[in-house]
Structures are given as C-alpha cells and as structure tokens.
PDB file of C-alpha atoms in Angstrom:
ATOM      1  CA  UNK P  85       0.000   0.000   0.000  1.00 63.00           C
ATOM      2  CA  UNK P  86       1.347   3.572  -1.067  1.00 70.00           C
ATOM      3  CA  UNK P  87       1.155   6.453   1.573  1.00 93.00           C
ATOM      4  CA  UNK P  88       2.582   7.984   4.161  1.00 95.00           C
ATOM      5  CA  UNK P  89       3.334   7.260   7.370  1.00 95.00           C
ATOM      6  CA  UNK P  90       4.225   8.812  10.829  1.00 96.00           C
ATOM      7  CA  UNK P  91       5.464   7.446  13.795  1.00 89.00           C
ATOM      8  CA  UNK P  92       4.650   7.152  16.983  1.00 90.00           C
ATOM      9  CA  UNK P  93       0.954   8.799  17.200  1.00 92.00           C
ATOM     10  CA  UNK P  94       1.424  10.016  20.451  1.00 94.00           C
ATOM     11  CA  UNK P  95       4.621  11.442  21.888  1.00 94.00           C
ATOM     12  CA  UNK P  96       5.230  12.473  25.154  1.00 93.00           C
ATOM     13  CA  UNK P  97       8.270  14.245  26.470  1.00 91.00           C
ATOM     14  CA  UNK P  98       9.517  16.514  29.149  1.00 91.00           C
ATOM     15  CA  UNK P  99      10.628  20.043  28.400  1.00 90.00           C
ATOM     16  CA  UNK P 100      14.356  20.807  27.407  1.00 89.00           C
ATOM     17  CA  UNK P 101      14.585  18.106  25.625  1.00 91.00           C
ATOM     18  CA  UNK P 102      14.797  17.601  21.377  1.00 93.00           C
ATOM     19  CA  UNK P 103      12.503  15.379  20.154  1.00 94.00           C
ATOM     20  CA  UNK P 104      12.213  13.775  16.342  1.00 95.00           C
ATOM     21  CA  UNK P 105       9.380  13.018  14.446  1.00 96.00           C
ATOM     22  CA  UNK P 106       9.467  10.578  11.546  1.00 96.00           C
ATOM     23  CA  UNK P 107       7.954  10.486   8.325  1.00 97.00           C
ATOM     24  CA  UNK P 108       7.928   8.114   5.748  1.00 97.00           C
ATOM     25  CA  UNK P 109       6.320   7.795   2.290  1.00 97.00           C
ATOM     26  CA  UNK P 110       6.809   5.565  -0.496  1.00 95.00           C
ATOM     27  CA  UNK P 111       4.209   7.348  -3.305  1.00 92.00           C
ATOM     28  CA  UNK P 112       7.646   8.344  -4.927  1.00 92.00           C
ATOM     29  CA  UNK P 113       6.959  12.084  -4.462  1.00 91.00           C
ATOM     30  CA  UNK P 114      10.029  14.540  -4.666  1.00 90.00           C
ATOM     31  CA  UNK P 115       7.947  17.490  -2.363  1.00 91.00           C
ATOM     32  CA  UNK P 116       7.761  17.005   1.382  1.00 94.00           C
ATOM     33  CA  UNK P 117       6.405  19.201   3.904  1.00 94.00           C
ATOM     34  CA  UNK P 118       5.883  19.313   7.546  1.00 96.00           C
ATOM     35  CA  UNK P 119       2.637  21.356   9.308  1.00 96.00           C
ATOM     36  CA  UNK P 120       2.088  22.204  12.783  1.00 96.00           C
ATOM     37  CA  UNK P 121      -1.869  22.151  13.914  1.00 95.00           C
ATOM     38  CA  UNK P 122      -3.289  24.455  16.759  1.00 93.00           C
ATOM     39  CA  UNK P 123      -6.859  24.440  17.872  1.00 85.00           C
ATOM     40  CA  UNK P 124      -8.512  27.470  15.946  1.00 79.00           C
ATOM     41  CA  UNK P 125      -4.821  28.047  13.664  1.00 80.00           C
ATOM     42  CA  UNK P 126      -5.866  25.702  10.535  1.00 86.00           C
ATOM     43  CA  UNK P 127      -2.229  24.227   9.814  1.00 93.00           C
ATOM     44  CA  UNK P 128       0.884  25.824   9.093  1.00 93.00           C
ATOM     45  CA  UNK P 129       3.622  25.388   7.489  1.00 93.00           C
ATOM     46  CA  UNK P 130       7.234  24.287   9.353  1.00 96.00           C
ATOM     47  CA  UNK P 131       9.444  23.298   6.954  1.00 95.00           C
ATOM     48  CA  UNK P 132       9.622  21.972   3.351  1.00 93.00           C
ATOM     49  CA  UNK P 133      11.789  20.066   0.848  1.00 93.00           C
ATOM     50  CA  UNK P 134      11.520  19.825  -2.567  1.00 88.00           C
ATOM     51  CA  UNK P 135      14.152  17.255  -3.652  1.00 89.00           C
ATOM     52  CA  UNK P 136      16.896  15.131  -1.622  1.00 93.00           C
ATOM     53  CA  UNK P 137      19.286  17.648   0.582  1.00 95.00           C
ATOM     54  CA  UNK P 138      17.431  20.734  -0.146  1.00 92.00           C
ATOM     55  CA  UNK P 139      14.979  22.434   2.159  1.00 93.00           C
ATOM     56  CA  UNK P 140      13.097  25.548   3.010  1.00 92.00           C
ATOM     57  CA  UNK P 141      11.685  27.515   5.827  1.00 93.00           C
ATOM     58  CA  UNK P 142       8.308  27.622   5.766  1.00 91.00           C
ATOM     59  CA  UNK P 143       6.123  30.704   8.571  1.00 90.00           C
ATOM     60  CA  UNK P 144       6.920  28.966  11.714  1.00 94.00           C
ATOM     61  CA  UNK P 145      10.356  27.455  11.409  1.00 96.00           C
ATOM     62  CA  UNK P 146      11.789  28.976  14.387  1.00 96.00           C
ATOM     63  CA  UNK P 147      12.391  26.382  17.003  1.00 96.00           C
ATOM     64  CA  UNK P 148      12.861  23.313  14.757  1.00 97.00           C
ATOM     65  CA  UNK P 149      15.145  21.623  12.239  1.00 97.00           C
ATOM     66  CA  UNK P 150      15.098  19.223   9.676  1.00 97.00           C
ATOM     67  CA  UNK P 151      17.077  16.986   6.795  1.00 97.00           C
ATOM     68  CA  UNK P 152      15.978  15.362   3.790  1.00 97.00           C
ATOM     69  CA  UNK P 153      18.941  12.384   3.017  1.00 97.00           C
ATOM     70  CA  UNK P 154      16.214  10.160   1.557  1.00 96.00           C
ATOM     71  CA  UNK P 155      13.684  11.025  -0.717  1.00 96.00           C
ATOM     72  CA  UNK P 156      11.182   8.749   1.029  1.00 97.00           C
ATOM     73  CA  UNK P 157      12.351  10.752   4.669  1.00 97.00           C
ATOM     74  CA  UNK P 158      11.557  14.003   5.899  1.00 97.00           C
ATOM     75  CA  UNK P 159      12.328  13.624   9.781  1.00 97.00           C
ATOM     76  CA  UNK P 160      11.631  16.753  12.514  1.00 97.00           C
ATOM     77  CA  UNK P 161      13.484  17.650  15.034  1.00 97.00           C
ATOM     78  CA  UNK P 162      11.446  19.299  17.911  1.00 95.00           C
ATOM     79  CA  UNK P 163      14.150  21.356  19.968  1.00 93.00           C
ATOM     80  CA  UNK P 164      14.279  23.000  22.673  1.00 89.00           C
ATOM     81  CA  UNK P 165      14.525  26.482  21.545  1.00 89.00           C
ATOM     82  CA  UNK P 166      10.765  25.860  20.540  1.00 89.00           C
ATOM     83  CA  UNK P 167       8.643  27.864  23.333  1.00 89.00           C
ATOM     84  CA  UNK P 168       5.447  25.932  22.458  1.00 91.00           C
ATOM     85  CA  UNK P 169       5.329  22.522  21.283  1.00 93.00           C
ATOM     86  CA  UNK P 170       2.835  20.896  21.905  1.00 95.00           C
ATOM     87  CA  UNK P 171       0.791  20.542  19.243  1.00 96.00           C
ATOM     88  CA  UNK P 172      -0.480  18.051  16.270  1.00 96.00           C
ATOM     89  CA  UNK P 173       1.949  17.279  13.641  1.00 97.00           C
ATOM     90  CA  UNK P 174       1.264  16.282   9.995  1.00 97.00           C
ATOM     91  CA  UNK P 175       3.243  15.176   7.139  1.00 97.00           C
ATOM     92  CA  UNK P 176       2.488  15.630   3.653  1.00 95.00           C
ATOM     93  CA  UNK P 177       4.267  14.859   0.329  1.00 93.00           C
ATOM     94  CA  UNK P 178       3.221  16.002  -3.527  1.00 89.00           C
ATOM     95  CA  UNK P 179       4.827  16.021  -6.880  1.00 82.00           C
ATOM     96  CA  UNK P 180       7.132  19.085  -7.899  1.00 72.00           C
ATOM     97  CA  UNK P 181       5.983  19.195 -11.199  1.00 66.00           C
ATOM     98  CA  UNK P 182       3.214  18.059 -13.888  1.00 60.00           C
ATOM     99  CA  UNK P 183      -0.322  18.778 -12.792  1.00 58.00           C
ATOM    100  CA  UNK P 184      -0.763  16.678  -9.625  1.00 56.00           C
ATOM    101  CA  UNK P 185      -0.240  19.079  -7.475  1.00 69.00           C
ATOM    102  CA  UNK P 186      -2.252  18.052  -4.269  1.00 83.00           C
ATOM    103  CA  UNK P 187      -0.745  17.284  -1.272  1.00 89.00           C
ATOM    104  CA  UNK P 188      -1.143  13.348   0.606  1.00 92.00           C
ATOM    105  CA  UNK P 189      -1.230  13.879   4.526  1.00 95.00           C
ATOM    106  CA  UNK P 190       0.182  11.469   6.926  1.00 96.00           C
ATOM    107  CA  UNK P 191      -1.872  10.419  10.350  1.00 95.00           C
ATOM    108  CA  UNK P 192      -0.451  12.809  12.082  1.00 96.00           C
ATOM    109  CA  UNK P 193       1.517  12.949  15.674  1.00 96.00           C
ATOM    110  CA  UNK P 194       0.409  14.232  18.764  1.00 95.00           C
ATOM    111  CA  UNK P 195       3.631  16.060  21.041  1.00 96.00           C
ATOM    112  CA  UNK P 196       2.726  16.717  24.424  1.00 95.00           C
ATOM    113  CA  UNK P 197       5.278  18.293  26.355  1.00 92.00           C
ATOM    114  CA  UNK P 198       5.285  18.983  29.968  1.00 90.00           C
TER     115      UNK P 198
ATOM    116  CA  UNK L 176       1.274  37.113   0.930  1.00 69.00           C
ATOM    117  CA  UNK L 177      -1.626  35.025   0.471  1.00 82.00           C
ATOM    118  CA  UNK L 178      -4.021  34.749   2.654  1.00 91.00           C
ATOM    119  CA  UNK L 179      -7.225  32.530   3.453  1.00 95.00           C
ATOM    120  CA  UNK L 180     -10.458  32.818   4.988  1.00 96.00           C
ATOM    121  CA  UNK L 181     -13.097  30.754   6.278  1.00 97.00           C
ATOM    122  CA  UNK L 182     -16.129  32.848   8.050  1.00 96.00           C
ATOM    123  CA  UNK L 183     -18.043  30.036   9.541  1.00 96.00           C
ATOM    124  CA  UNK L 184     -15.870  28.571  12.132  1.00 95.00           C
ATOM    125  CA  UNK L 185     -18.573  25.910  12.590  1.00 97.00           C
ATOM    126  CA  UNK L 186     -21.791  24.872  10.349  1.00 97.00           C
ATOM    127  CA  UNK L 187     -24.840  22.262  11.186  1.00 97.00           C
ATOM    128  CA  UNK L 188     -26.913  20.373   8.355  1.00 98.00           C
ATOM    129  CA  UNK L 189     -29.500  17.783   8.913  1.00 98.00           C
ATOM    130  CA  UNK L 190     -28.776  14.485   7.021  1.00 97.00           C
ATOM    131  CA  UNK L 191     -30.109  14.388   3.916  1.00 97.00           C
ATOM    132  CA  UNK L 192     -30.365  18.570   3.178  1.00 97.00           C
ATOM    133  CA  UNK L 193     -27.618  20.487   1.405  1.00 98.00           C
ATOM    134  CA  UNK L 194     -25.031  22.916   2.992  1.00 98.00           C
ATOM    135  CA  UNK L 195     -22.118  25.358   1.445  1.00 98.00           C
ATOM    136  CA  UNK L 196     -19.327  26.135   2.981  1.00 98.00           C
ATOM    137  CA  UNK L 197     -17.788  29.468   2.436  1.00 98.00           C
ATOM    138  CA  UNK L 198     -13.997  30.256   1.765  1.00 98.00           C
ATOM    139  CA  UNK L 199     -12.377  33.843   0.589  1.00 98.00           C
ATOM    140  CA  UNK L 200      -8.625  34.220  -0.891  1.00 97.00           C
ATOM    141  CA  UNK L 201      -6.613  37.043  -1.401  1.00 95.00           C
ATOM    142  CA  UNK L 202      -3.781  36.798  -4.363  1.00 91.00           C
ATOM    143  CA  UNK L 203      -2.320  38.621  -6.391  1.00 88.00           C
ATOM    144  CA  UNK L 204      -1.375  35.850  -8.825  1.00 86.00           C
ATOM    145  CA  UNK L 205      -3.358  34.747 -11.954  1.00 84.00           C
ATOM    146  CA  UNK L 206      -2.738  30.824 -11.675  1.00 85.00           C
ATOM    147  CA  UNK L 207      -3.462  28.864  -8.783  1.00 89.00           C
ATOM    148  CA  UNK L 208      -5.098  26.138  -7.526  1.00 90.00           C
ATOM    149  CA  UNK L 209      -7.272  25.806  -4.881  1.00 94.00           C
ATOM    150  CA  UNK L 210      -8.550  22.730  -2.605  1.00 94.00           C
ATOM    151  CA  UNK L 211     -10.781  21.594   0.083  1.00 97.00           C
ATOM    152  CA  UNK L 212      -9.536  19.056   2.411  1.00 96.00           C
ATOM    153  CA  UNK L 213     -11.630  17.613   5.373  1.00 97.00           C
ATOM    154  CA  UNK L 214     -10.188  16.018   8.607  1.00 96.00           C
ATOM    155  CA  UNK L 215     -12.594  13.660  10.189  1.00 95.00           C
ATOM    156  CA  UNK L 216     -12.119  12.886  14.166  1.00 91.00           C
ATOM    157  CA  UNK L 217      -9.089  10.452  13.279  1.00 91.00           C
ATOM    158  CA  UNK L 218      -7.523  14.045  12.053  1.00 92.00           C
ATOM    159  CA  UNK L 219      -6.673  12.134   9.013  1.00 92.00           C
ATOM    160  CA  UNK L 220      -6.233  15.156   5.970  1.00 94.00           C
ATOM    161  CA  UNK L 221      -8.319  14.206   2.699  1.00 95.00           C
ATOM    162  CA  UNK L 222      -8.651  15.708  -0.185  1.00 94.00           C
ATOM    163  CA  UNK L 223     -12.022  16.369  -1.168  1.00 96.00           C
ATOM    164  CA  UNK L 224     -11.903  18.698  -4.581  1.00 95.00           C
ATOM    165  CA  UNK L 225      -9.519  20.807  -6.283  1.00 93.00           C
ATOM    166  CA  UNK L 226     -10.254  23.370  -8.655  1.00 93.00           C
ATOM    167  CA  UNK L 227      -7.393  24.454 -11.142  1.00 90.00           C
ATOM    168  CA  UNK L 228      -7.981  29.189 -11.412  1.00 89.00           C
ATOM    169  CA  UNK L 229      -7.830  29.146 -15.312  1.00 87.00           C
ATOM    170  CA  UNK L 230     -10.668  26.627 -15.895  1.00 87.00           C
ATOM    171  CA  UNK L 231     -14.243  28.418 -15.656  1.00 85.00           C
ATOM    172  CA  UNK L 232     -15.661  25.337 -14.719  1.00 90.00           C
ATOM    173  CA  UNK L 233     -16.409  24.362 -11.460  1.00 93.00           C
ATOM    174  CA  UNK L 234     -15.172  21.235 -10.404  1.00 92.00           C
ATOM    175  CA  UNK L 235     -17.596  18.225  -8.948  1.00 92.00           C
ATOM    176  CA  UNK L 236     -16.902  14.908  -7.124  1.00 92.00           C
ATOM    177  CA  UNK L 237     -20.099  12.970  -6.677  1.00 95.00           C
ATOM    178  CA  UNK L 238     -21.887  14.993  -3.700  1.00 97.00           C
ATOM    179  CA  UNK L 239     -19.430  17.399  -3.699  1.00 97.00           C
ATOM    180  CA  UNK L 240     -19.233  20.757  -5.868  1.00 97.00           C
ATOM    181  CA  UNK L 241     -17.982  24.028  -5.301  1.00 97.00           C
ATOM    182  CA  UNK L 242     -18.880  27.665  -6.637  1.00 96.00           C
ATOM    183  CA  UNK L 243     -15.429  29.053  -8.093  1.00 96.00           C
ATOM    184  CA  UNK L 244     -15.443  32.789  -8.498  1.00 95.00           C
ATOM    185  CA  UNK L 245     -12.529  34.106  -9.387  1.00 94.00           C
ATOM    186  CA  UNK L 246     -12.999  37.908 -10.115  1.00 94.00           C
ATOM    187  CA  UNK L 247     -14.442  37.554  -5.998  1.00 95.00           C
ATOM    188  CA  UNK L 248     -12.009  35.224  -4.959  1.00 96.00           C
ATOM    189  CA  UNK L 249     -14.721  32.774  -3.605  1.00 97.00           C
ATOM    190  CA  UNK L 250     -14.201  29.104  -3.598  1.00 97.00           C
ATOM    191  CA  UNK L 251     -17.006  27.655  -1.690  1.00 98.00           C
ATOM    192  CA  UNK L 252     -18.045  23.905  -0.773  1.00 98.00           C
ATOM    193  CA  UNK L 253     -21.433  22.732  -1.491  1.00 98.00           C
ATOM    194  CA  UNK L 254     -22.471  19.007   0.096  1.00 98.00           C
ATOM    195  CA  UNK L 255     -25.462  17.698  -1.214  1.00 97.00           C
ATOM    196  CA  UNK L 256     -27.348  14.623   0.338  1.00 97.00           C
ATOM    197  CA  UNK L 257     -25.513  15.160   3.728  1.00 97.00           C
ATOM    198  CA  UNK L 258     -23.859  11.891   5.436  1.00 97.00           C
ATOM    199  CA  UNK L 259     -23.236  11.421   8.955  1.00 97.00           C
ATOM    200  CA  UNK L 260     -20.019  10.561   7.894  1.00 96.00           C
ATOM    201  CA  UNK L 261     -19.377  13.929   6.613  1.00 97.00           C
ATOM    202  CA  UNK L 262     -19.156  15.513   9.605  1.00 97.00           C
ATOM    203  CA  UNK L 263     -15.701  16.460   9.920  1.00 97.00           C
ATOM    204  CA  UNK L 264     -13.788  19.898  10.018  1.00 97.00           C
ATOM    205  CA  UNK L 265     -12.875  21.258   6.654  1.00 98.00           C
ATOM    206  CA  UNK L 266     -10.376  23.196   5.234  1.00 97.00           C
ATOM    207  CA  UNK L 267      -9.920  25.242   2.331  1.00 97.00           C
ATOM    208  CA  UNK L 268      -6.280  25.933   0.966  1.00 94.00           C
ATOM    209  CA  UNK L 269      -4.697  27.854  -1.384  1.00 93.00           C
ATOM    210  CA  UNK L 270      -1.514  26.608  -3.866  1.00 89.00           C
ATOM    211  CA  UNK L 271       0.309  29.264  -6.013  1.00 83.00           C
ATOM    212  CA  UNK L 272       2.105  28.562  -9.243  1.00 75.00           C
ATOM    213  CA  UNK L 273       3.392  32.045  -9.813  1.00 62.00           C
ATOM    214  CA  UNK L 274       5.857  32.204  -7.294  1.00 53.00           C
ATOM    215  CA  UNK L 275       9.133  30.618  -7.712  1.00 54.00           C
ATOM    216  CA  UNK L 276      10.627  28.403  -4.942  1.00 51.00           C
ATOM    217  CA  UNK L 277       7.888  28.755  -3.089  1.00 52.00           C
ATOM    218  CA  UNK L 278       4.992  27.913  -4.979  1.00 57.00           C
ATOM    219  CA  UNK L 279       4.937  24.313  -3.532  1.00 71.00           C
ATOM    220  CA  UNK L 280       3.379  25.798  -0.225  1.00 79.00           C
ATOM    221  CA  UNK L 281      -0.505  25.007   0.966  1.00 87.00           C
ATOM    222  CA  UNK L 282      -2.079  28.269   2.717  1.00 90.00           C
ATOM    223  CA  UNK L 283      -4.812  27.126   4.732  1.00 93.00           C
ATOM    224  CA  UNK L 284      -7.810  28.328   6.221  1.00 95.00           C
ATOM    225  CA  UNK L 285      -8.590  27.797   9.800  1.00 94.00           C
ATOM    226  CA  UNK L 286     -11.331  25.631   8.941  1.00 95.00           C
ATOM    227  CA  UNK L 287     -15.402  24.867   9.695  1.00 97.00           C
ATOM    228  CA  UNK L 288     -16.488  22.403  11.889  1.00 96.00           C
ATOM    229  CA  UNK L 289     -19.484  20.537   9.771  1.00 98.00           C
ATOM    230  CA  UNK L 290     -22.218  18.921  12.271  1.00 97.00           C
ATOM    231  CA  UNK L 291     -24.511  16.276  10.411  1.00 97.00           C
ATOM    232  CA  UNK L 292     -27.608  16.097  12.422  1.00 97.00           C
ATOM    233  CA  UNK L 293     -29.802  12.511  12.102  1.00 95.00           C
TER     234      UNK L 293
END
C-alpha cells in the first residue's frame, strides 16, 4: 500500500529536551512538507523540501530543524529552543511538477510536552 | 502574501439537506489552484476537490461541488445529500504557481467544523 506514514501517534516528552518526528512515504513524491496544527490556527507550514538535501523555511520554522537524506524521509526535530510545542503534527508529500499538485497527509503525531 | 479565509468557524446540516461552505482568498497571482480538504475525528487530511484558477468550470466529485469565483475570490463547498459521515472539520487551501521556490506551499484556512444532524 502507497502512503505515508508517521510514527509514533502520540509522543510524550519533558521540556528541554529535542525530540524527532518521523515520516515516511513511499508514493515516490520529490515534495515534502511538515505542518504544525493548533486548535482554531488551521495548519501551518514548518518546513519543506523539494528534492533530496534541499529544504526551506516555511512561517513557523523557528524552534525546529530538519534533513531530507532520503527522498522517502523528511524527519523533525522538535528542539528546545521551541517555546510551544505541543501541538499536532502532519506530514504531507506532492509532486514538484506536472499537474498533480495536491498534497497526501500522513496520520499525524500528537507532542505533548510537559 | 496570500491569505485565506473561512467565516463560519462551525456549520450544522441535517442528514439528507444540502449545505455550502464558504472560503475567501486574497492573491495577487493569476494561476493557482485551490482545494478543500476535510479532517474527520481520526484528524486524518483528505482531499475532497480541487479546482485548477484558469478553468471556468467548477469542479464536482459525486456529492461534492464548489462555486469558483474568481474575479471575488470565492471558492465555496457545497455538500449535497448530507452523510453522517461527513461531519468532519474542513479546510480550504490555497496553492500558487506564480511564485518561484515557493509555490509548492498550501495556505490554509482555519477551517469549519461541519455537524450532520440525524
């Protein structure tokens, strides 16, 4: 089965520490992108990529990081410069080019940090 | 920057009716697309339509349609023959073609919570 996928669902950790989200897909898309979900916010945008070892800020990169060494991975590092993390993450991945240009969302994962 | 707006944080349709959800963009490009995903309670993103600025006609997927109108920059939803399961919170979003690195990037709106009353 194509798709994406994010791991754990739930993540729990105390503050000062980094955390790492993982994503995974295997729908061969070059794009990758990585949202941060508040109640009331809609989502918005972290970070992108759109091919292997190349990456962008996207509004609200302050407080995180990220690398692209795989096409199919698009890990996030949750650091401890970020003042408010907990939140729902989502993954997404598209095409860069041709007309398919909608984005596939992962399940998400939920950071709790206390 | 672009910018997206949904007025109706939350909306309520009894099964069976019809409801439209609204959605507003500002741009100042000429080709973009535009999209509504919906995010059930399993917060699962899905893609429900897409409608591509240069074609005049407005896209359709089985109960779904929208009303594209791009001299007012109005993209709204319309469900027809409400389902329980489409209660859900739904987003519109905005994707720019015009603008260089950067035109890979989703602009959401905050979203409306859909209640489907039995």
């Amino acid at each position: 089965d194509g798709g994406i996928t994010q791991s754990p669902k739930y993540l729990f950790r105390k503050e000062g520490q980094n955390v790492t989200l993982s994503c995974e897909q295997n729908l061969n898309h070059d794009a990758m992108y990585w949202y941060r979900q508040d109640p009331g916010q809609g989502l918005r945008l972290i970070y992108y990529s759109q091919i292997v070892n190349d990456f962008q800020k996207g509004d609200i990169a302050e407080g995180y990081s990220v690398s692209r060494e795989k096409k199919e991975s698009f890990p996030l590092t949750v650091t401890s410069a970020q003042k408010n993390p907990t939140a729902f993450y989502l993954c997404a991945s598209s095409y860069s080019s041709g007309s398919f240009y909608e984005q596939y969302f992962g399940p998400g994962t939920r950071l709790t940090v206390t | 920057a672009q910018t997206v707006t949904q007025s109706q944080p939350e909306m309520s349709v009894q099964e069976a009716e019809t409801v439209t959800l609204s959605c507003t963009y500002d741009t100042s490009e000429s080709d973009y697309y535009l999209f509504w995903y919906k995010q059930p309670p399993s917060r699962q993103m899905i893609l429900v339509i897409r409608q591509e600025a240069y074609k005049q006609q407005n896209a359709t997927e089985n109960r779904f349609s929208v009303n594209f109108q791009k001299a007012a920059k109005s993209f709204s939803l319309k469900i027809s023959d409400s389902q329980l399961g489409d209660a859900a919170m739904y987003f519109c979003a905005y994707r720019g073609l015009n603008s260089g690195g950067s035109n890979y990037k989703l602009t959401f709106g905050k979203g409306t919570l859909l209640t489907v009353n039995p």
